[in-house]
PDB file of C-alpha atoms in Angstrom:
ATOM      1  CA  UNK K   1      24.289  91.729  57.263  1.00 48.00           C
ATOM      2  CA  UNK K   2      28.190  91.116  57.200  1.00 52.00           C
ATOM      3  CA  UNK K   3      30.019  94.368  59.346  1.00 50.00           C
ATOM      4  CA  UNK K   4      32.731  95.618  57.357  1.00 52.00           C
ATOM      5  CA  UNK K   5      35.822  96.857  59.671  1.00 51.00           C
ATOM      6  CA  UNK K   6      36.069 101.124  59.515  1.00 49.00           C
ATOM      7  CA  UNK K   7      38.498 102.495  57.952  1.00 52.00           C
ATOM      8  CA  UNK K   8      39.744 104.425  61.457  1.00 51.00           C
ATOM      9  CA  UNK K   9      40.084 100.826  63.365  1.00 48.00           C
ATOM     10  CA  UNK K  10      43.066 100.361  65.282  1.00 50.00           C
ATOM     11  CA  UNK K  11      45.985  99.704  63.560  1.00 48.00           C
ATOM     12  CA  UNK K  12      46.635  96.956  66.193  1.00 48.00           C
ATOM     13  CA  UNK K  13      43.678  95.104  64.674  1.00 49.00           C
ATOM     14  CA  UNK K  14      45.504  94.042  61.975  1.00 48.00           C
ATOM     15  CA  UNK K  15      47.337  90.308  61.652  1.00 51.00           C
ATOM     16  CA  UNK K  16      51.144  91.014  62.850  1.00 52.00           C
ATOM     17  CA  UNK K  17      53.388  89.719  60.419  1.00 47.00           C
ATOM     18  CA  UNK K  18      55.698  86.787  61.573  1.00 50.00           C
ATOM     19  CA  UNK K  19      58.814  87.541  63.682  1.00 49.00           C
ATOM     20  CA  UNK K  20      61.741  87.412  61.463  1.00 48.00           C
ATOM     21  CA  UNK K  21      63.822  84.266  62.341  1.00 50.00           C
ATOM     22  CA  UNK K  22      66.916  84.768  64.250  1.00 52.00           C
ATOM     23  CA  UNK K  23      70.144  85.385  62.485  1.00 56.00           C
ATOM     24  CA  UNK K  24      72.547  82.404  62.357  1.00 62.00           C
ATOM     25  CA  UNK K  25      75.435  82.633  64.177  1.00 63.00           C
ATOM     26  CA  UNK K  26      78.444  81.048  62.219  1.00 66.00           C
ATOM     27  CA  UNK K  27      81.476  79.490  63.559  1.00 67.00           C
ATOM     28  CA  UNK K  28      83.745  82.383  62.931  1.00 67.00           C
ATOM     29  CA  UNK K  29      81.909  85.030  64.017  1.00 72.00           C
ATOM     30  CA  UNK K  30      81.155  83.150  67.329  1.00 76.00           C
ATOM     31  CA  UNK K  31      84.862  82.426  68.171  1.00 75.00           C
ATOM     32  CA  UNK K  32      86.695  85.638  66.977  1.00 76.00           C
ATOM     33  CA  UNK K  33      83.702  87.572  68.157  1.00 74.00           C
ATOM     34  CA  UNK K  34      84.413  86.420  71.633  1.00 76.00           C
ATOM     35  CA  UNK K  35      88.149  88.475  71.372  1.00 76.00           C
ATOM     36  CA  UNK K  36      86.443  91.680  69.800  1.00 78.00           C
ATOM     37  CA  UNK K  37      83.094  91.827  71.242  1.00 81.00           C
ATOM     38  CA  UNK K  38      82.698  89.096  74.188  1.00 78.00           C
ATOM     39  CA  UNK K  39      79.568  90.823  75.443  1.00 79.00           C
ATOM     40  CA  UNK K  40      77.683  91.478  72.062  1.00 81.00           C
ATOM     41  CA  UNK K  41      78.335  87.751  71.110  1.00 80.00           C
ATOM     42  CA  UNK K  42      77.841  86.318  74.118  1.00 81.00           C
ATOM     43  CA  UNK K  43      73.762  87.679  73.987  1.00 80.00           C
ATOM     44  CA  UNK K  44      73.789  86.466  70.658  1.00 80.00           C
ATOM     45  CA  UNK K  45      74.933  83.030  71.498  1.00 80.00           C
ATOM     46  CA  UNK K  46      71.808  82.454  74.172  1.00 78.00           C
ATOM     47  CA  UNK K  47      70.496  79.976  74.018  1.00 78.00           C
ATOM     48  CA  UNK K  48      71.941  78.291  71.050  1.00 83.00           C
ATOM     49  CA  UNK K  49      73.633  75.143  71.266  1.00 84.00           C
ATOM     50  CA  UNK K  50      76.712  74.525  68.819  1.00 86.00           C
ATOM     51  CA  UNK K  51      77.950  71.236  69.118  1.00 89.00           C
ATOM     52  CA  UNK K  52      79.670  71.300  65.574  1.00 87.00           C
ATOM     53  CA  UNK K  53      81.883  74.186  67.038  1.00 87.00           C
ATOM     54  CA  UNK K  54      82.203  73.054  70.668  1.00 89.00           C
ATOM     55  CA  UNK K  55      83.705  69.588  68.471  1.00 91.00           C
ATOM     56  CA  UNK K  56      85.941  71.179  66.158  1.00 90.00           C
ATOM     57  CA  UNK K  57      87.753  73.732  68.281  1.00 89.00           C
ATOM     58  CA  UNK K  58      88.412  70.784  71.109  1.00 89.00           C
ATOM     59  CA  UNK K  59      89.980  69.223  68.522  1.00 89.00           C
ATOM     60  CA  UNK K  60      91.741  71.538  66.943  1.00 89.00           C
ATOM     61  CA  UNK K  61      93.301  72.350  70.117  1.00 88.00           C
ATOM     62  CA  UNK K  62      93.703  68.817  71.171  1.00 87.00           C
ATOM     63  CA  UNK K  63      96.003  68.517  67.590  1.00 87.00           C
ATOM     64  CA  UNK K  64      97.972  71.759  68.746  1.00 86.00           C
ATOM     65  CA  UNK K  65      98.296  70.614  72.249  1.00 83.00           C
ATOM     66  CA  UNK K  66      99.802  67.302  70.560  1.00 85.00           C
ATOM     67  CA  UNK K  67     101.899  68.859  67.938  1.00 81.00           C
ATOM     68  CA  UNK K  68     103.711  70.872  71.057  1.00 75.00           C
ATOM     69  CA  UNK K  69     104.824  68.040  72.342  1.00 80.00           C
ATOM     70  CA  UNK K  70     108.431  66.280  72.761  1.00 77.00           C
ATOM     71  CA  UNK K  71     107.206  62.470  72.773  1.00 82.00           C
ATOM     72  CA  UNK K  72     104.722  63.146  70.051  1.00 83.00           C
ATOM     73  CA  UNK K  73     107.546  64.277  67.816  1.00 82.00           C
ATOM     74  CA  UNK K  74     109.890  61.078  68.894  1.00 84.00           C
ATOM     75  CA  UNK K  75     107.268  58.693  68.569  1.00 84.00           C
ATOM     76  CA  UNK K  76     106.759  60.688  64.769  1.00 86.00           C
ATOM     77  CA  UNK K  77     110.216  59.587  64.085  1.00 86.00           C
ATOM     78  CA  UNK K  78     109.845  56.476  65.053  1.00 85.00           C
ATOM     79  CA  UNK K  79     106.191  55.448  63.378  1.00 86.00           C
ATOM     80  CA  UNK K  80     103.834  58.647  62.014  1.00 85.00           C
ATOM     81  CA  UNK K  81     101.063  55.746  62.287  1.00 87.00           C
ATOM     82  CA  UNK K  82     101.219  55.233  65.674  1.00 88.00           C
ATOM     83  CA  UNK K  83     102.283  59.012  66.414  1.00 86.00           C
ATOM     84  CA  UNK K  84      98.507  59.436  64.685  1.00 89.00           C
ATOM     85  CA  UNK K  85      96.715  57.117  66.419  1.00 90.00           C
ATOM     86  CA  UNK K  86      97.642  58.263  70.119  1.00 87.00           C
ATOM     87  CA  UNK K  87      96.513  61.825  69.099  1.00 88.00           C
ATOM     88  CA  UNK K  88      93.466  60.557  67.997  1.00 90.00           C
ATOM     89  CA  UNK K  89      92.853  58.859  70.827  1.00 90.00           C
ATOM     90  CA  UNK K  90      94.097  61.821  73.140  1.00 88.00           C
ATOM     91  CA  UNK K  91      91.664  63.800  70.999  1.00 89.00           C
ATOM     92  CA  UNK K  92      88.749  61.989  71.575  1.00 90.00           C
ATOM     93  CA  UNK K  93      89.459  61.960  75.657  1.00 90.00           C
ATOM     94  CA  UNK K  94      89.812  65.740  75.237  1.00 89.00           C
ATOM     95  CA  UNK K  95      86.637  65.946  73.590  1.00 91.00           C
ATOM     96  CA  UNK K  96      84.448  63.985  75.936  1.00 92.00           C
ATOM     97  CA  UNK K  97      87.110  65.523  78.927  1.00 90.00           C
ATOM     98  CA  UNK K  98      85.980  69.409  77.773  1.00 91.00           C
ATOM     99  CA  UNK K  99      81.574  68.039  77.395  1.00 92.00           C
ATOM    100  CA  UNK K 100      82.033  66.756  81.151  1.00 93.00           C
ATOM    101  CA  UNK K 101      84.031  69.864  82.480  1.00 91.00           C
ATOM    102  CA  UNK K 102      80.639  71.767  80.389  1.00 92.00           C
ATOM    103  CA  UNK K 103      78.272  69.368  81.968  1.00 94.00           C
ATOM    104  CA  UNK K 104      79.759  70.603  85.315  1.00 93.00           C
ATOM    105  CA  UNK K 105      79.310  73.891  84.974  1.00 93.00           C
ATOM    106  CA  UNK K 106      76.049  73.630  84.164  1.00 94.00           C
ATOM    107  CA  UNK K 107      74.879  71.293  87.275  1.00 95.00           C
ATOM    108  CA  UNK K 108      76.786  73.987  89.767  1.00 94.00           C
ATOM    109  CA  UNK K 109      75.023  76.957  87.929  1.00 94.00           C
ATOM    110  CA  UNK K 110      71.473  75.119  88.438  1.00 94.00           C
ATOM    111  CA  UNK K 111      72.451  74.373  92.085  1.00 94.00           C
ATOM    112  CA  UNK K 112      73.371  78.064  92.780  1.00 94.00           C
ATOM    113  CA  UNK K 113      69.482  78.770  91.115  1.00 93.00           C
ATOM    114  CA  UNK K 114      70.552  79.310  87.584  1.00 91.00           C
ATOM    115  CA  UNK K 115      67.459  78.507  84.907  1.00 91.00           C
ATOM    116  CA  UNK K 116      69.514  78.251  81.462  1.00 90.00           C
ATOM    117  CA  UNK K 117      69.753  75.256  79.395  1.00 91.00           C
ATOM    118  CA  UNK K 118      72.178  72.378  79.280  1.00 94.00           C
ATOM    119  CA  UNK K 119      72.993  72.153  75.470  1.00 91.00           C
ATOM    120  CA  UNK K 120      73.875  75.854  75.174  1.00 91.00           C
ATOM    121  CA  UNK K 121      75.365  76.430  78.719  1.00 93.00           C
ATOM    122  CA  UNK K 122      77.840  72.922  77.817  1.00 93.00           C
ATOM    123  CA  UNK K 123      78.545  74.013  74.153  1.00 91.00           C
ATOM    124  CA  UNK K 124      79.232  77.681  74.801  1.00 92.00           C
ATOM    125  CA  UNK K 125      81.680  77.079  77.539  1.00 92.00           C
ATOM    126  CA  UNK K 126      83.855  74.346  75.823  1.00 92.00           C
ATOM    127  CA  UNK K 127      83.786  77.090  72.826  1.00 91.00           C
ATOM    128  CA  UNK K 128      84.897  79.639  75.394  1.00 91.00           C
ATOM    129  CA  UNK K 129      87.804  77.059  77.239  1.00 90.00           C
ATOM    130  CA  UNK K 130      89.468  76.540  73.552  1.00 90.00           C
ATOM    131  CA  UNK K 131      88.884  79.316  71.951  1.00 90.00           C
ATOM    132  CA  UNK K 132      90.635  81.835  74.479  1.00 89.00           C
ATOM    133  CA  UNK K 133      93.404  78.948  75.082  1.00 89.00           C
ATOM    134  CA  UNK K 134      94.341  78.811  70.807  1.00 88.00           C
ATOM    135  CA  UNK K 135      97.181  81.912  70.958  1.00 87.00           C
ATOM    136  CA  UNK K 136      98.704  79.812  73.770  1.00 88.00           C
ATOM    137  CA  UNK K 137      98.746  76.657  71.850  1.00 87.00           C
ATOM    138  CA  UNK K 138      99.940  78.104  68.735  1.00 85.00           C
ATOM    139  CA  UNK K 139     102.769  79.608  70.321  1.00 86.00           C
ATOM    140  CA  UNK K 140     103.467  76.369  72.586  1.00 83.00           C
ATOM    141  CA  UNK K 141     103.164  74.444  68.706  1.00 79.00           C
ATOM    142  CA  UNK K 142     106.478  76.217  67.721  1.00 80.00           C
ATOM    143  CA  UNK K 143     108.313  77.482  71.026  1.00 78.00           C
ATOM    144  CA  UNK K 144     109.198  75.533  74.147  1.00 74.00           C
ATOM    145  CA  UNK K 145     106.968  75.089  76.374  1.00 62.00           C
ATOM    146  CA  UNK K 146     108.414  76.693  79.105  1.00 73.00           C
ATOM    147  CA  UNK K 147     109.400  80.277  77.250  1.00 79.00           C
ATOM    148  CA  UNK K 148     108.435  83.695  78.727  1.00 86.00           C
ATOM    149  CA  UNK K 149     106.254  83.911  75.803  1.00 86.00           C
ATOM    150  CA  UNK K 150     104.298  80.523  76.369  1.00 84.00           C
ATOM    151  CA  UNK K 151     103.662  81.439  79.873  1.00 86.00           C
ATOM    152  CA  UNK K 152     102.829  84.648  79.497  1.00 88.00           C
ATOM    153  CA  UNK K 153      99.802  83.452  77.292  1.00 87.00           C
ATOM    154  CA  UNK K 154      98.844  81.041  79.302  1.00 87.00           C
ATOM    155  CA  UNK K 155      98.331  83.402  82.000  1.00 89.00           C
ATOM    156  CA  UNK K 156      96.864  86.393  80.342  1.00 90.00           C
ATOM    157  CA  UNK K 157      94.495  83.564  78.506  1.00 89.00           C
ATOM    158  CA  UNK K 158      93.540  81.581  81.315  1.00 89.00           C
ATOM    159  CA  UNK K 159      92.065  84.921  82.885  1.00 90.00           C
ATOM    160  CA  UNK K 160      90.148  86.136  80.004  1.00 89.00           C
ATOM    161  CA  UNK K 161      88.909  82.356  79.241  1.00 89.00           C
ATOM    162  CA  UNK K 162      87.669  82.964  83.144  1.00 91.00           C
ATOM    163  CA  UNK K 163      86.171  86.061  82.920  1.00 91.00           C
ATOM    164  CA  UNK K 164      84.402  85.233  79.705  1.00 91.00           C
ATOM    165  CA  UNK K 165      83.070  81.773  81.099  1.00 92.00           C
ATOM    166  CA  UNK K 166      81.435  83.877  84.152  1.00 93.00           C
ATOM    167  CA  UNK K 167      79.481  85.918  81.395  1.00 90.00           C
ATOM    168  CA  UNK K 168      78.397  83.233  79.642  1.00 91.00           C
ATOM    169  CA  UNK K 169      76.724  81.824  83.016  1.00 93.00           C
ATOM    170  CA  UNK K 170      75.467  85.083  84.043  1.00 92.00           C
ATOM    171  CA  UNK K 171      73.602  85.510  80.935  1.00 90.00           C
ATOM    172  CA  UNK K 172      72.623  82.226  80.312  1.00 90.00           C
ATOM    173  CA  UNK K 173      71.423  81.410  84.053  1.00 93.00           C
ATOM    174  CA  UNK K 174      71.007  84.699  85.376  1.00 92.00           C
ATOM    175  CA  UNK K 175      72.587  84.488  88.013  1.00 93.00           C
ATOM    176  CA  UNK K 176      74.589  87.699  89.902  1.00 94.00           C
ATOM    177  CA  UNK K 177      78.328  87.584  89.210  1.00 92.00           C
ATOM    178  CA  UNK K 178      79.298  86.434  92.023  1.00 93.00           C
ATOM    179  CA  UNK K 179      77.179  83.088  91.689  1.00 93.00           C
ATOM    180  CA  UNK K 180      78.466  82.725  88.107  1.00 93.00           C
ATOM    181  CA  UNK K 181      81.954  83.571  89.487  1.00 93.00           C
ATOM    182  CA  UNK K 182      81.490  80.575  91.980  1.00 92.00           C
ATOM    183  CA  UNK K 183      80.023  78.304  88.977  1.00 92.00           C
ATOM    184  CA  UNK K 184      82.911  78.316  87.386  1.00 93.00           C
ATOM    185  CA  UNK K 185      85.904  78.743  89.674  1.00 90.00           C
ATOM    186  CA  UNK K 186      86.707  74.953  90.303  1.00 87.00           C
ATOM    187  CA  UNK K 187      86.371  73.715  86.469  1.00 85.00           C
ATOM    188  CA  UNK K 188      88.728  76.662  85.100  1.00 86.00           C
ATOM    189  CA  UNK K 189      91.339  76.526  87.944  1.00 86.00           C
ATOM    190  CA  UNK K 190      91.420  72.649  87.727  1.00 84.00           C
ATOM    191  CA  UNK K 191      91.643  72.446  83.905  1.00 81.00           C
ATOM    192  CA  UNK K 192      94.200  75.827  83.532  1.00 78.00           C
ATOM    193  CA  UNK K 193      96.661  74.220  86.025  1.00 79.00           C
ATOM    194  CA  UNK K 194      96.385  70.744  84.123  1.00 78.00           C
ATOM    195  CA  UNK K 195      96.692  71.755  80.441  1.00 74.00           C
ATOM    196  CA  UNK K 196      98.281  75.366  80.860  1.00 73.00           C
ATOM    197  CA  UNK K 197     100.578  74.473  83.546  1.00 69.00           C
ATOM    198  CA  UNK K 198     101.061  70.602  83.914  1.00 60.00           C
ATOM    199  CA  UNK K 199     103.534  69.760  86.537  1.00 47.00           C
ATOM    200  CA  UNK K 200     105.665  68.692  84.059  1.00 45.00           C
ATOM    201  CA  UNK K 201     106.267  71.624  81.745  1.00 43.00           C
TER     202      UNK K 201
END
């Protein structure tokens, strides 16, 4: 004889309905989100890899960078062709300059006993590198490169494209924040002094 299941069973008994799937997290909610709510996004960002945005912002940043320029502007004069063809190719070594500089990051954070993943450890902190270093180069597009106001951004930006980096590693490694400190100390200093404050500029 079939047993029929009493009406007072557990409520627990019953099938649990499927876990709802996580909400996506689009491009401009992930980069603006990181200047209004670094910490919220951030935990909404683990684990998720985002390529497509990791790409575009390098080179959107790689065309700012370019636009700032003195010899981009001559060579413009001279041939727009050519002027477009170097920043592609600059462009392009920015892009795969920014995956290696993520790639880093993420061997020194596994080193120091870190257990997150490559994709969204590389992705998240080329997002992080460009997207904190965009007031700079839109103000470095249109002023010279060595005004107050250029240099001031590139100081107040370099230290909250740091201190965001070391949250992304603490959360996606967990690590303490002094290991995620140390994990990404020699890729931001190297990489701020280069493109923030070339020897040059």
């Amino acid at each position: 004889m079939p047993v029929t299941p009493s009406p007072s069973a557990p409520a627990s008994s019953a099938p649990h309905a499927p876990a709802a799937a996580p909400r996506r997290l689009l491009w401009h909610r992930l980069i603006f989100g990181l200047w209004l709510r670094p910490v919220e996004v951030l935990d909404k960002a683990r684990d998720r890899s985002v390529w497509g945005a990791a790409a575009f912002l390098c080179l959107l940043c790689g065309v700012l960078g370019t636009l700032g320029r003195d010899d981009f502007r001559a060579q413009w004069r001279v041939s727009p062709s050519l002027a477009l063809e170097a920043m592609a190719i600059a462009d392009g070594v920015l892009l795969l300059a920014s995956l290696l500089l993520g790639a880093a990051t993420h061997a020194i954070a596994r080193r120091l006993g870190g257990n997150g993943k490559f994709g969204p450890t590389v992705t998240l902190f080329v997002v992080i590198f460009w997207a904190t270093d965009l007031p700079r180069l839109a103000l470095d597009a249109w002023l010279p490169g060595g005004s107050y106001a250029v240099r001031a951004a590139a100081w107040i930006t370099a230290g909250f494209g740091y201190a965001f980096s070391a949250l992304l590693i603490r959360g996606q490694h967990h690590l303490p924040t002094h290991k995620a400190v140390a994990a990404v100390s020699i890729q931001m200093l190297a990489a701020t002094a280069l493109l923030k404050f070339p020897t040059g500029g």
